[in-house]
Coordinates of C-alpha atoms (C1' of nucleotides) in Angstrom, one line a residue:
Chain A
X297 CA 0.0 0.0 0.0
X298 CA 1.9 3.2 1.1
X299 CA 4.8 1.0 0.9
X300 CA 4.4 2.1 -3.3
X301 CA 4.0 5.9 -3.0
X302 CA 6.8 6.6 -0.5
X303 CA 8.9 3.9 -3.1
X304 CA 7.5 6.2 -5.8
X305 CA 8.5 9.4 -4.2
X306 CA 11.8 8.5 -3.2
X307 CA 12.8 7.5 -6.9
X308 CA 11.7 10.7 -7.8
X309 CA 13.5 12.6 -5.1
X310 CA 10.2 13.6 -3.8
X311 CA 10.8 15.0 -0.3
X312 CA 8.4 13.6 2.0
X313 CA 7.2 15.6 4.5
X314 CA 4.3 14.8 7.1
X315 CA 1.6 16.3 5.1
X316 CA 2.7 14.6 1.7
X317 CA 2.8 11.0 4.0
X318 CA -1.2 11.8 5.7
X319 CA -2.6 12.9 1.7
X320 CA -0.5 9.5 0.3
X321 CA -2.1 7.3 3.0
X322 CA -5.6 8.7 2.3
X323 CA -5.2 8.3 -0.9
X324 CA -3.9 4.7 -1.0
X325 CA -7.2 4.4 1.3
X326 CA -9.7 5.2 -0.6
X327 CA -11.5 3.2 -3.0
X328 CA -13.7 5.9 -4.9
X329 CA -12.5 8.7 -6.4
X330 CA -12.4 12.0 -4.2
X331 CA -12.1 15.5 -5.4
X332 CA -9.6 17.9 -3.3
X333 CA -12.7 19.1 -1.0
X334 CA -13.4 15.7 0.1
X335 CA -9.5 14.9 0.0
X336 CA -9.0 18.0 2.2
X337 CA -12.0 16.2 4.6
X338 CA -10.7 13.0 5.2
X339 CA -7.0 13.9 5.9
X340 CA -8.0 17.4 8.0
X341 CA -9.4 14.3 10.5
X342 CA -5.5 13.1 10.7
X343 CA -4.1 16.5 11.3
X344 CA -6.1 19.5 10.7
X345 CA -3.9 21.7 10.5
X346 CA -3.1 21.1 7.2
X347 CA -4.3 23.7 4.3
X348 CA -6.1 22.8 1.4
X349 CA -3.1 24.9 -0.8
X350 CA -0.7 22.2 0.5
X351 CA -3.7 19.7 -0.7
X352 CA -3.9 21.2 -4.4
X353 CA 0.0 21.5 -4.5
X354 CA 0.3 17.8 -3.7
X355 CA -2.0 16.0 -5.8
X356 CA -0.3 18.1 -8.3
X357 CA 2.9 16.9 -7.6
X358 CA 1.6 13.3 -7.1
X359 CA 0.3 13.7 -10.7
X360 CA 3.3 14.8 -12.4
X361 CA 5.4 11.6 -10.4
X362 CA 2.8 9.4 -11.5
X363 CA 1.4 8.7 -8.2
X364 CA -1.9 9.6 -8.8
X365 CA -4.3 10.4 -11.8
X366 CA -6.9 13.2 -11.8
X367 CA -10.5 12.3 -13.8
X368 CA -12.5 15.2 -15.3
X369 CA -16.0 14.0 -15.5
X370 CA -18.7 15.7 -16.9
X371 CA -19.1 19.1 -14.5
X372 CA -17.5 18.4 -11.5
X373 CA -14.5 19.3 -9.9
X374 CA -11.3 17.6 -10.6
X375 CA -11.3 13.7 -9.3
X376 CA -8.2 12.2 -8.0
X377 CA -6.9 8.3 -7.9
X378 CA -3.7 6.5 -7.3
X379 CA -2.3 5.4 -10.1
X380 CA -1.7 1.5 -9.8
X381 CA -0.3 -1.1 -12.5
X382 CA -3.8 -2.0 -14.3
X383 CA -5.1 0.7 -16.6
X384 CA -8.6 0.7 -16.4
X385 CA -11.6 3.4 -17.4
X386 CA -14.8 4.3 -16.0
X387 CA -18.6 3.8 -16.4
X388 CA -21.0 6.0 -14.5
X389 CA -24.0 6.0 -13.2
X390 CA -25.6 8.7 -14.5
X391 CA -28.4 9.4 -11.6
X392 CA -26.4 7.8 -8.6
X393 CA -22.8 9.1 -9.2
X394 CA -21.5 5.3 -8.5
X395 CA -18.0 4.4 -10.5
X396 CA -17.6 1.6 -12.1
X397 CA -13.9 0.8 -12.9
X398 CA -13.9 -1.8 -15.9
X399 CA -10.9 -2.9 -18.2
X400 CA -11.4 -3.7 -22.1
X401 CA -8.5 -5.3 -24.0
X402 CA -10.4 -5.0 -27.3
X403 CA -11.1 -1.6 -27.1
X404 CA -7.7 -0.1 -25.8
X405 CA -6.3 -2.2 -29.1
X406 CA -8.8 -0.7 -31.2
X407 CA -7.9 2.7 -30.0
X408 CA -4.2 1.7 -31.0
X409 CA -5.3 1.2 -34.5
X410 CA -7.3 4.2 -35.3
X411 CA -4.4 6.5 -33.7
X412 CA -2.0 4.8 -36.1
X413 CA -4.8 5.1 -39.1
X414 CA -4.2 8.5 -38.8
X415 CA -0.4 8.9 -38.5
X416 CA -0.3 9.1 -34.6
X417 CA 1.5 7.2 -31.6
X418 CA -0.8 6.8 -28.8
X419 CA 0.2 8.5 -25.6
X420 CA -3.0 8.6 -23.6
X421 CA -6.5 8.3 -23.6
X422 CA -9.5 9.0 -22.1
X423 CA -12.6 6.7 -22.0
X424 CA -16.3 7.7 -20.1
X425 CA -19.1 5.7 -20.6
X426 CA -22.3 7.3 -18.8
X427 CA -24.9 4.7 -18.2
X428 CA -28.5 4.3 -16.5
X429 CA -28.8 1.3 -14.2
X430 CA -31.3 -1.7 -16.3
X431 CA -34.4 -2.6 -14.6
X432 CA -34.6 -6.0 -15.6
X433 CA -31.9 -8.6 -15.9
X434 CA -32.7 -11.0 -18.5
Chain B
X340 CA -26.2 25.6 -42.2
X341 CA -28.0 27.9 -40.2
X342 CA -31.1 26.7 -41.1
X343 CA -30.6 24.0 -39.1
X344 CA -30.0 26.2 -36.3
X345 CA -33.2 28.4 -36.9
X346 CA -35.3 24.9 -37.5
X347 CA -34.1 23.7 -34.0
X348 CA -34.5 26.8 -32.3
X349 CA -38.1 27.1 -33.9
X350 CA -39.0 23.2 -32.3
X351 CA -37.3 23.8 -29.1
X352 CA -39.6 27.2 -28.1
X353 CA -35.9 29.1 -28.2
X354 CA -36.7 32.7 -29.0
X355 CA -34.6 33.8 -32.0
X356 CA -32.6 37.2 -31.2
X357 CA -29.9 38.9 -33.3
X358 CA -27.4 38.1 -30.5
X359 CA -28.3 34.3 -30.8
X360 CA -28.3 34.3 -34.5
X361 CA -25.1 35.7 -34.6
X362 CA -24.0 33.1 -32.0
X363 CA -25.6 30.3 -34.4
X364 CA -23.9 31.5 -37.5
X365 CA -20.5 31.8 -36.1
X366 CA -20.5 28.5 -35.1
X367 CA -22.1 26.7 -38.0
X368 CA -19.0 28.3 -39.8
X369 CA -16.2 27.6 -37.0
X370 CA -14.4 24.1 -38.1
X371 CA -12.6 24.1 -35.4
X372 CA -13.7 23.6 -30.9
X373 CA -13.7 27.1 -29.9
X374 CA -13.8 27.7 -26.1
X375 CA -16.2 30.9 -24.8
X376 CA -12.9 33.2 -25.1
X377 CA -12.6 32.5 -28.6
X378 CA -16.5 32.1 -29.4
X379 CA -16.8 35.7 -27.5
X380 CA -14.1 37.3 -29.9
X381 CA -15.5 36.0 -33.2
X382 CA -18.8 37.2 -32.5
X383 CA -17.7 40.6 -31.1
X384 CA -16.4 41.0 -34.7
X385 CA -19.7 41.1 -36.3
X386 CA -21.5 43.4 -33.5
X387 CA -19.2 43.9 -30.6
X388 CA -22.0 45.1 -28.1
X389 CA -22.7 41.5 -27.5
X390 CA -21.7 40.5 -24.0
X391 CA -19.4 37.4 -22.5
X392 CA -22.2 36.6 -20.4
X393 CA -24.5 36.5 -23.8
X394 CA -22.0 34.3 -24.6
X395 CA -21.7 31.7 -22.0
X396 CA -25.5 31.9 -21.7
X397 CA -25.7 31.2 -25.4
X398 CA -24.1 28.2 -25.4
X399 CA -25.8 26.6 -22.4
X400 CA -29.0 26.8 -23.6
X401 CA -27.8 25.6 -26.8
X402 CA -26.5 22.7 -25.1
X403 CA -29.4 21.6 -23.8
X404 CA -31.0 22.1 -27.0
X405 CA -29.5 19.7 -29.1
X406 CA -27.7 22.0 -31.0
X407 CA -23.9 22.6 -29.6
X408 CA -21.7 19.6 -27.7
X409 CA -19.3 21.0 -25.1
X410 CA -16.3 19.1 -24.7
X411 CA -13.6 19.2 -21.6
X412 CA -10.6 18.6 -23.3
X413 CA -7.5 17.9 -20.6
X414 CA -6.7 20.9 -18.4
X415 CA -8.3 23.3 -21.0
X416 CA -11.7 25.6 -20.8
X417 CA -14.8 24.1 -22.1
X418 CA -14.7 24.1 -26.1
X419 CA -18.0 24.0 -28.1
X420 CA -19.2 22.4 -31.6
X421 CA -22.0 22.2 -33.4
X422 CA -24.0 18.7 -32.9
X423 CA -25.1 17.1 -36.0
X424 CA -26.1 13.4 -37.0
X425 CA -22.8 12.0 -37.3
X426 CA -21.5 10.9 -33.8
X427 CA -17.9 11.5 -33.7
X428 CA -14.9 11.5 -30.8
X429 CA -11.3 13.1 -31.2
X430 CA -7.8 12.7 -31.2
X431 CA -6.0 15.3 -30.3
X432 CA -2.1 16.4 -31.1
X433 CA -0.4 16.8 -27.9
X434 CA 2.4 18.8 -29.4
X435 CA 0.1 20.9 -32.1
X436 CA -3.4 21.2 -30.6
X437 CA -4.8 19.7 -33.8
X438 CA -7.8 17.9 -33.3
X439 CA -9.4 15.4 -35.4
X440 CA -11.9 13.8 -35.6
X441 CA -13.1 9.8 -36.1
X442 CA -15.5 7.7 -35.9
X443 CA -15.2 4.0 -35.7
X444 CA -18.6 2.2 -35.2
X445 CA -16.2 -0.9 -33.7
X446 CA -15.2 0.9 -30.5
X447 CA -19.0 2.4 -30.2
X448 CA -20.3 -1.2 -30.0
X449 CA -18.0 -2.5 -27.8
X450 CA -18.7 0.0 -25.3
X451 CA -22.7 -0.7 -25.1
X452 CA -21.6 -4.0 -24.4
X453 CA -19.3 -3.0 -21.5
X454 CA -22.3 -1.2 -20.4
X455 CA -24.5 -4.1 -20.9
X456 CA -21.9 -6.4 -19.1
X457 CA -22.5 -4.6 -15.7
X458 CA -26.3 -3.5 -16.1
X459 CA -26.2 -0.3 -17.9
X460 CA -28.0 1.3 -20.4
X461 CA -25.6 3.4 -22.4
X462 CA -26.9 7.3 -22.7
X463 CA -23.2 9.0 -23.3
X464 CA -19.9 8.8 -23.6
X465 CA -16.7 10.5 -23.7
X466 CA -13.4 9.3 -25.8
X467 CA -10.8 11.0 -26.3
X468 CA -7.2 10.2 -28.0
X469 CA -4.1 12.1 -27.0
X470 CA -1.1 11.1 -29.7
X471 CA 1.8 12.3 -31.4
X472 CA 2.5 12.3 -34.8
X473 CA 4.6 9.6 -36.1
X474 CA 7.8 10.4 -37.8
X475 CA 8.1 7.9 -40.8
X476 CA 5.0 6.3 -42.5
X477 CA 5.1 3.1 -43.6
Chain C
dG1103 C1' -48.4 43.7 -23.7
dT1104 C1' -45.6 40.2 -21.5
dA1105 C1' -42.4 36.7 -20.7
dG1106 C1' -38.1 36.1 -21.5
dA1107 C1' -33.3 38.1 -23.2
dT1108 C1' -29.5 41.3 -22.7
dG1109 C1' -25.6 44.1 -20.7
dC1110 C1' -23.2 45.3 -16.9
dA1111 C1' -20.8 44.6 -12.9
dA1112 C1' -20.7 42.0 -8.9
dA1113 C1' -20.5 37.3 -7.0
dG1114 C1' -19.4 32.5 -7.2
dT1115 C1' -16.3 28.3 -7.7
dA1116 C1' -12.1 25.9 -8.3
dT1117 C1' -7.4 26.5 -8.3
dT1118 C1' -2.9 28.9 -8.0
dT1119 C1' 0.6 31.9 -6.0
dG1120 C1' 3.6 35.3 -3.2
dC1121 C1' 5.7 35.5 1.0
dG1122 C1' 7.7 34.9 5.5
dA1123 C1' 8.3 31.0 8.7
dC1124 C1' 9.7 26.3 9.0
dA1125 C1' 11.5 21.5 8.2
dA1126 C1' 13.8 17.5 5.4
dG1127 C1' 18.0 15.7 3.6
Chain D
dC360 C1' 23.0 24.7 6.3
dT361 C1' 20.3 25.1 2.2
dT362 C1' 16.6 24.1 -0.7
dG363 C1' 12.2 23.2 -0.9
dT364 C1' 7.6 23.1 1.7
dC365 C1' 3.9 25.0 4.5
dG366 C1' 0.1 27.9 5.9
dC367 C1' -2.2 31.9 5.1
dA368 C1' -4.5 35.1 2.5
dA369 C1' -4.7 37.4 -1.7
dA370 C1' -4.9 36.6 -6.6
dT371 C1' -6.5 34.4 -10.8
dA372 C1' -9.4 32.0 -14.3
dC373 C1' -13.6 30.6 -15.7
dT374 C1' -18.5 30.8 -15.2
dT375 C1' -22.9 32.4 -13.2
dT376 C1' -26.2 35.7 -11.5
dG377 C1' -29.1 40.0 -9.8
dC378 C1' -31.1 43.7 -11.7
dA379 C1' -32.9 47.3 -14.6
dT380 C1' -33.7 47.7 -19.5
dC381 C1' -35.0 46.1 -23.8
dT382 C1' -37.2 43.0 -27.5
dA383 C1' -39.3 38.9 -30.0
dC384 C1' -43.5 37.0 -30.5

DNA sequence: GTAGATGCAAAGTATTTGCGACAAG
DNA sequence: CTTGTCGCAAATACTTTGCATCTAC
């Protein structure tokens, strides 16, 4: 678990202070996907004295060490997420807000192959699906 | 072109006015994803009293009238186009800012049935390609 | 004529930054 | 020690809104 990000930080000569170590712990905690307000929340409970600046300047600096990865969705504040091995991309539930991680071999090569129809290397991607929840299950 | 515009406007109840033809017209001719900034500076060519807030009204109702798509390209400000039949997503030039875009019905189908693999009815989605341009071609 | 649209400036959000005090390597 | 970080509050960037005036239907 944390074991990773203060690996990742050192091999990056990211100094770790206290605050950096509390916002990597939540992080590595956390199983949805919180923006900096709720971030902010959940580690002001470990040591409240921390600012939210300090907050937005380290899941910035996270980002750029590949620690975490920050999500965009449709209107809302920035989203953060550690970063793991497994690539995976997100359906949502439209009326509930739920996140649904999911992973599609057939569709990350597919992307490959329209990038290089047009001349390109791929270097990232983005992938939403927004979805309503079925009523009945066949 | 703008008829389109008018015809939707007319169906939707949307009151016509100069500001919002204007509005209509320079987008039906804009190729390219302009953001409100851009949108704004255009149409203050053709009658500069028009306002910003005109502007970013403009487009929201727009929006949610079928007629403009916003997109929230990575780290940018929201960037409109005009919505007709042809779904489409992008790839985008990481070096350049070029955006093009594809359409590959492949990739569309696989995603309902990602959606359809956990429940979900499919009512949007969001793709996006970030590349860079390939030196040689085979 | 009336409901809805506009322009302006002020108010919101989300995020970034300057600066003096402070702490990690 | 020295360089980089922190907390604070002020600044910025984008977008929305209250209000008096104006306009399409």
């Amino acid at each position: 678990m944390s074991e990773t990000i203060v690996a990742k930080c050192l091999s990056k000569g990211v100094k770790l202070t206290d605050q950096r170590k509390i916002i990597a712990k939540v992080m590595s905690e956390s199983s949805d996907h919180p923006d900096v307000d709720e971030l902010y929340n959940r580690v002001s409970k470990i040591d409240p004295k921390i600012s939210i600046a300090t907050v937005y300047r380290t899941v910035k600096l996270f980002e750029e060490s590949g620690i975490l990865t920050k999500h965009e969705f449709k209107g809302g504040k920035a989203r953060y997420e550690e970063l793991n091995e497994g690539h995976h991309d997100h359906l949502i539930d439209v009326k509930s807000g739920e996140i649904i991680e999911f992973v599609d071999e057939e569709i990350e090569n597919l992307q490959k192959k329209v990038a290089d129809k047009y001349g390109y290397t791929l270097v990232d991607h983005k992938l939403e699906l927004y979805g309503v929840k079925k009523k009945s299950q066949k």
